Short mmCIF file of C-alpha atoms and ligand atoms in Angstrom, two decimals:
data_model
loop_
_atom_site.label_atom_id
_atom_site.label_comp_id
_atom_site.label_asym_id
_atom_site.label_seq_id
_atom_site.Cartn_x
_atom_site.Cartn_y
_atom_site.Cartn_z
CA UNK F 1 -51.54 140.58 -67.36
CA UNK F 2 -48.02 140.01 -66.00
CA UNK F 3 -46.51 141.55 -68.98
CA UNK F 4 -48.39 144.65 -68.03
CA UNK F 5 -47.64 144.57 -64.33
CA UNK F 6 -43.88 144.29 -65.18
CA UNK F 7 -44.08 147.21 -68.06
CA UNK F 8 -46.18 149.42 -65.38
CA UNK F 9 -43.23 149.14 -62.79
CA UNK F 10 -40.66 149.81 -65.50
CA UNK F 11 -42.43 152.83 -66.92
CA UNK F 12 -43.35 154.19 -63.24
CA UNK F 13 -39.55 154.16 -62.46
CA UNK F 14 -38.82 156.01 -65.72
CA UNK F 15 -41.42 158.52 -65.00
CA UNK F 16 -40.13 159.14 -61.47
CA UNK F 17 -36.56 159.69 -62.92
CA UNK F 18 -37.75 162.72 -65.11
CA UNK F 19 -35.58 165.65 -63.70
CA UNK F 20 -37.45 168.89 -62.54
CA UNK F 21 -36.19 170.83 -65.64
CA UNK F 22 -37.80 168.40 -67.99
CA UNK F 23 -41.12 168.25 -66.36
CA UNK F 24 -41.34 172.03 -66.25
CA UNK F 25 -40.42 171.98 -70.12
CA UNK F 26 -43.00 168.95 -70.86
CA UNK F 27 -45.81 170.65 -68.86
CA UNK F 28 -45.41 173.74 -70.97
CA UNK F 29 -45.20 172.29 -74.29
CA UNK F 30 -48.17 169.75 -73.67
CA UNK F 31 -49.94 173.14 -72.90
CA UNK F 32 -49.29 174.59 -76.29
CA UNK F 33 -50.02 171.38 -78.14
CA UNK F 34 -53.17 171.18 -76.38
CA UNK F 35 -54.62 174.41 -77.98
CA UNK F 36 -56.59 172.59 -80.86
CA UNK F 37 -58.79 170.94 -78.11
CA UNK F 38 -59.04 174.14 -75.86
CA UNK F 39 -61.94 175.80 -77.52
CA UNK F 40 -64.13 178.55 -75.89
CA UNK F 41 -67.38 176.80 -74.33
CA UNK F 42 -65.79 173.54 -74.73
CA UNK F 43 -66.33 170.94 -71.63
CA UNK F 44 -62.90 169.43 -71.18
CA UNK F 45 -61.87 166.65 -68.75
CA UNK F 46 -58.47 167.10 -67.04
CA UNK F 47 -56.93 165.53 -63.86
CA UNK F 48 -54.66 166.79 -60.76
CA UNK F 49 -51.36 164.95 -61.06
CA UNK F 50 -50.42 162.18 -58.77
CA UNK F 51 -46.86 161.43 -57.75
CA UNK F 52 -44.72 161.81 -60.93
CA UNK F 53 -47.27 162.13 -63.38
CA UNK F 54 -47.21 165.03 -65.73
CA UNK F 55 -48.98 168.03 -64.38
CA UNK F 56 -51.68 169.88 -66.11
CA UNK F 57 -51.36 172.95 -64.37
CA UNK F 58 -50.03 174.98 -67.05
CA UNK F 59 -52.66 173.30 -69.43
CA UNK F 60 -55.53 174.06 -67.09
CA UNK F 61 -54.66 177.85 -66.83
CA UNK F 62 -54.33 178.08 -70.57
CA UNK F 63 -57.83 176.29 -70.86
CA UNK F 64 -59.20 178.93 -68.43
CA UNK F 65 -57.85 181.79 -70.09
CA UNK F 66 -59.45 180.41 -73.42
CA UNK F 67 -63.10 180.10 -71.95
CA UNK F 68 -62.69 176.33 -71.50
CA UNK F 69 -64.90 174.58 -68.70
CA UNK F 70 -62.70 172.27 -66.77
CA UNK F 71 -64.04 168.99 -65.23
CA UNK F 72 -62.19 166.87 -62.84
CA UNK F 73 -62.82 162.98 -62.16
CA UNK F 74 -64.38 161.60 -59.14
CA UNK F 75 -63.72 157.97 -58.11
CA UNK F 76 -66.82 156.27 -57.32
CA UNK F 77 -67.38 154.49 -53.97
CA UNK F 78 -68.40 151.52 -55.87
CA UNK F 79 -67.59 150.14 -59.42
CA UNK F 80 -65.01 151.99 -61.89
CA UNK F 81 -67.14 154.63 -63.77
CA UNK F 82 -65.45 158.13 -63.00
CA UNK F 83 -67.82 160.84 -62.47
CA UNK F 84 -66.84 164.46 -63.60
CA UNK F 85 -67.52 167.56 -61.81
CA UNK F 86 -66.87 171.32 -62.85
CA UNK F 87 -63.56 172.49 -61.28
CA UNK F 88 -64.68 176.13 -61.23
CA UNK F 89 -68.27 175.89 -59.64
CA UNK F 90 -68.23 177.73 -56.37
CA UNK F 91 -69.31 175.77 -53.17
CA UNK F 92 -67.79 172.80 -53.52
CA UNK F 93 -65.22 170.84 -51.14
CA UNK F 94 -61.85 169.38 -51.64
CA UNK F 95 -61.46 165.71 -50.31
CA UNK F 96 -58.79 163.03 -50.70
CA UNK F 97 -59.92 159.82 -52.42
CA UNK F 98 -58.53 156.48 -51.54
CA UNK F 99 -55.43 157.05 -53.82
CA UNK F 100 -54.69 160.31 -52.04
CA UNK F 101 -55.60 162.56 -55.23
CA UNK F 102 -57.45 165.90 -54.21
CA UNK F 103 -61.09 165.55 -55.36
CA UNK F 104 -63.65 168.65 -55.65
CA UNK F 105 -66.95 167.63 -54.64
CA UNK F 106 -69.10 170.44 -56.41
CA UNK F 107 -72.74 170.49 -57.48
CA UNK F 108 -72.28 170.62 -61.10
CA UNK F 109 -71.79 167.19 -62.48
CA UNK F 110 -71.49 165.86 -66.00
CA UNK F 111 -71.93 162.46 -67.43
CA UNK F 112 -68.77 161.32 -69.19
CA UNK F 113 -70.50 161.27 -72.75
CA UNK F 114 -71.26 164.97 -72.42
CA UNK F 115 -67.70 166.04 -72.46
CA UNK F 116 -66.02 167.40 -75.46
CA UNK F 117 -62.37 166.16 -74.87
CA UNK F 118 -60.54 164.71 -71.94
CA UNK F 119 -57.01 164.65 -70.99
CA UNK F 120 -55.97 161.32 -69.65
CA UNK F 121 -53.03 160.53 -67.29
CA UNK F 122 -50.93 157.50 -68.11
CA UNK F 123 -48.29 155.30 -67.20
CA UNK F 124 -47.29 154.29 -70.75
CA UNK F 125 -48.48 154.78 -74.43
CA UNK F 126 -47.50 153.82 -77.81
CA UNK F 127 -48.00 155.96 -81.21
CA UNK F 128 -51.03 153.80 -82.09
CA UNK F 129 -53.13 155.02 -79.32
CA UNK F 130 -52.36 152.21 -76.71
CA UNK F 131 -52.51 153.23 -73.25
CA UNK F 132 -51.19 151.96 -69.88
CA UNK F 133 -52.86 153.27 -66.90
CA UNK F 134 -52.54 152.63 -63.10
CA UNK F 135 -54.40 149.45 -63.47
CA UNK F 136 -57.51 150.51 -61.89
CA UNK F 137 -59.39 150.19 -65.19
CA UNK F 138 -61.21 153.47 -64.42
CA UNK F 139 -60.63 155.28 -67.67
CA UNK F 140 -61.31 152.31 -69.85
CA UNK F 141 -64.58 151.42 -67.99
CA UNK F 142 -65.81 154.98 -68.03
CA UNK F 143 -65.45 155.46 -71.72
CA UNK F 144 -66.34 152.01 -72.90
CA UNK F 145 -69.26 153.47 -74.75
CA UNK F 146 -66.82 154.91 -77.31
CA UNK F 147 -65.81 151.30 -78.21
CA UNK F 148 -69.35 150.39 -79.09
CA UNK F 149 -70.91 153.58 -80.61
CA UNK F 150 -70.03 155.48 -83.80
CA UNK F 151 -70.35 158.73 -81.68
CA UNK F 152 -66.49 160.03 -81.37
CA UNK F 153 -66.97 162.32 -78.39
CA UNK F 154 -65.30 162.76 -76.26
CA UNK F 155 -61.85 163.15 -78.11
CA UNK F 156 -59.54 161.07 -75.60
CA UNK F 157 -56.09 162.51 -75.44
CA UNK F 158 -53.25 160.81 -73.39
CA UNK F 159 -50.48 163.21 -71.97
CA UNK F 160 -47.21 161.95 -70.83
CA UNK F 161 -43.57 162.17 -71.09
CA UNK F 162 -41.56 160.96 -74.01
CA UNK F 163 -40.03 158.30 -71.97
CA UNK F 164 -43.24 156.63 -71.14
CA UNK F 165 -43.62 155.73 -74.93
CA UNK F 166 -42.87 152.16 -76.07
CA UNK F 167 -43.35 150.44 -79.51
CA UNK F 168 -46.34 148.57 -78.13
CA UNK F 169 -48.72 148.51 -75.24
CA UNK F 170 -50.23 144.94 -75.08
CA UNK F 171 -53.63 145.27 -76.32
CA UNK F 172 -56.87 144.14 -74.58
CA UNK F 173 -60.48 144.33 -75.93
CA UNK F 174 -61.67 146.59 -72.97
CA UNK F 175 -58.80 149.21 -73.81
CA UNK F 176 -60.41 152.62 -74.67
CA UNK F 177 -57.69 153.59 -77.71
CA UNK F 178 -56.72 157.23 -77.28
CA UNK F 179 -57.29 159.54 -80.55
CA UNK F 180 -53.92 161.54 -79.57
CA UNK F 181 -51.11 161.59 -77.21
CA UNK F 182 -49.27 164.76 -76.30
CA UNK F 183 -45.79 164.75 -75.11
CA UNK F 184 -43.01 167.11 -74.65
CA UNK F 185 -41.41 165.81 -78.05
CA UNK F 186 -44.56 165.30 -80.38
CA UNK F 187 -48.20 165.02 -81.08
CA UNK F 188 -49.12 161.45 -82.05
CA UNK F 189 -52.34 160.90 -83.90
CA UNK F 190 -53.00 157.15 -84.41
CA UNK F 191 -53.45 156.95 -88.15
CA UNK F 192 -51.75 159.99 -89.26
CA UNK F 193 -48.96 160.54 -86.87
CA UNK F 194 -47.66 164.01 -87.04
CA UNK F 195 -44.55 165.04 -85.65
CA UNK F 196 -44.29 168.82 -85.42
CA UNK F 197 -41.29 170.84 -86.28
CA UNK F 198 -40.93 172.39 -82.83
CA UNK F 199 -40.08 168.89 -81.43
CA UNK F 200 -36.51 169.28 -82.33
CA UNK F 201 -35.94 172.55 -80.82
CA UNK F 202 -33.69 172.28 -77.77
CA UNK F 203 -35.38 172.43 -74.10
CA UNK F 204 -35.17 175.37 -72.48
N1 FFO X 1 -54.05 162.08 -61.53
C1 FFO X 1 -54.90 161.02 -61.68
N2 FFO X 1 -56.28 160.88 -61.32
C2 FFO X 1 -56.97 159.93 -61.58
C3 FFO X 1 -56.35 158.61 -61.99
C4 FFO X 1 -55.09 158.69 -62.46
O1 FFO X 1 -54.47 157.53 -62.98
N3 FFO X 1 -54.21 160.00 -62.02
N4 FFO X 1 -57.28 157.68 -62.45
C5 FFO X 1 -56.83 156.69 -63.29
O2 FFO X 1 -57.57 155.77 -63.46
C6 FFO X 1 -58.25 157.73 -61.37
C7 FFO X 1 -57.69 157.13 -60.09
N5 FFO X 1 -57.49 155.72 -60.30
C8 FFO X 1 -56.41 155.42 -59.86
C9 FFO X 1 -56.11 153.77 -59.62
C10 FFO X 1 -54.95 153.23 -59.23
C11 FFO X 1 -54.06 154.15 -58.76
C12 FFO X 1 -52.92 153.45 -58.09
O3 FFO X 1 -52.72 152.19 -58.06
N6 FFO X 1 -51.87 154.14 -57.40
C13 FFO X 1 -50.74 153.48 -56.87
C14 FFO X 1 -49.49 154.33 -56.84
C15 FFO X 1 -49.10 154.97 -58.21
C16 FFO X 1 -47.91 155.71 -58.28
O4 FFO X 1 -47.00 155.63 -57.50
O5 FFO X 1 -47.57 156.21 -59.35
C17 FFO X 1 -51.06 152.87 -55.50
O6 FFO X 1 -52.20 153.41 -54.96
O7 FFO X 1 -50.26 152.25 -55.04
C18 FFO X 1 -54.09 155.61 -58.69
C19 FFO X 1 -55.36 156.15 -59.23
C20 FFO X 1 -59.04 159.05 -61.66
N7 FFO X 1 -58.11 159.99 -61.12
N1 ATP X 2 -64.86 148.43 -69.74
C1 ATP X 2 -64.49 147.53 -68.65
N2 ATP X 2 -65.60 147.03 -68.00
C2 ATP X 2 -65.40 146.13 -66.93
N3 ATP X 2 -64.05 146.38 -66.33
C3 ATP X 2 -63.05 146.74 -67.10
C4 ATP X 2 -63.32 147.36 -68.11
N4 ATP X 2 -61.99 147.79 -68.57
C5 ATP X 2 -61.08 147.46 -67.82
N5 ATP X 2 -61.64 146.72 -66.80
C6 ATP X 2 -60.90 146.14 -65.88
O1 ATP X 2 -60.15 146.87 -65.01
C7 ATP X 2 -58.93 146.15 -64.62
C8 ATP X 2 -57.74 147.01 -65.03
O2 ATP X 2 -57.60 147.35 -66.53
P1 ATP X 2 -56.50 147.95 -67.23
O3 ATP X 2 -55.11 147.17 -66.58
O4 ATP X 2 -56.41 148.19 -68.61
O5 ATP X 2 -56.32 149.44 -66.51
P2 ATP X 2 -55.56 151.02 -66.88
O6 ATP X 2 -56.32 151.28 -68.09
O7 ATP X 2 -54.18 150.52 -66.90
O8 ATP X 2 -56.02 151.64 -65.71
P3 ATP X 2 -56.71 153.19 -65.44
O9 ATP X 2 -57.69 153.23 -66.51
O10 ATP X 2 -57.36 153.02 -63.97
O11 ATP X 2 -55.59 154.20 -65.57
C9 ATP X 2 -58.82 144.87 -65.42
O12 ATP X 2 -59.18 144.00 -64.45
C10 ATP X 2 -60.02 144.72 -66.14
O13 ATP X 2 -60.73 143.58 -66.42
#
């Protein structure tokens, strides 16, 4: 636990130090790398970036263009199970949650197991699908059913900067492993890690 707290602090510091040009570049590259999961008619979970998190704004724009239905998380009043609400349904209201993240309170809610894919924010990751989050346990709790069932949906895709990667995130039994992680440098696919050739292109 203490391991995780120290690591979290260190990785947050690294993430906060990512310069603006690299942020913009990473956001664009991550959007391009997300294309295999941005399929017409798919229900896809995203998030609104908090602080120095990698922004999904370009990814969300691309997703809408491709006919994806986007959903945003809602922090529950009690417990740790996130709700998901359609981001583009009309007549909702924007409110800030207790962490200062804008939330869309719309009518069209969806149970987490009905999503096809979810882009997950992170503080740290490893190439084996290990994830370190903010420490609230929300994503682990919400997608805990994935540990118990054969059913592999939704696909959980971590999103972060390359500087968030470490050799090994300390594993705990409740951690919901990621199916893929996208960074500005590569697509990590635990089991069959594939670095694409574009990874070596210089940043623009
Ligand atoms: N953008 C975003 N949305 C998200 C999450 C997230 O990590 N990022 N969550 C993932 O679970 C849920 C909200 N959970 C959270 C849990 C803890 C903290 C938190 O402790 N924040 C610190 C400051 C973090 C920082 O400076 O980077 C704090 O409030 O002191 C934030 C969100 C759902 N929505
Ligand atoms: N499936 C679960 N059911 C109940 N509690 C859980 C579950 N998963 C995690 N927790 C609790 O949540 C707390 C934080 O867990 P952890 O440090 O793994 O969070 P995290 O993945 O970093 O955070 P987040 O998902 O919010 O970004 C721990 O106290 C843990 O016991």
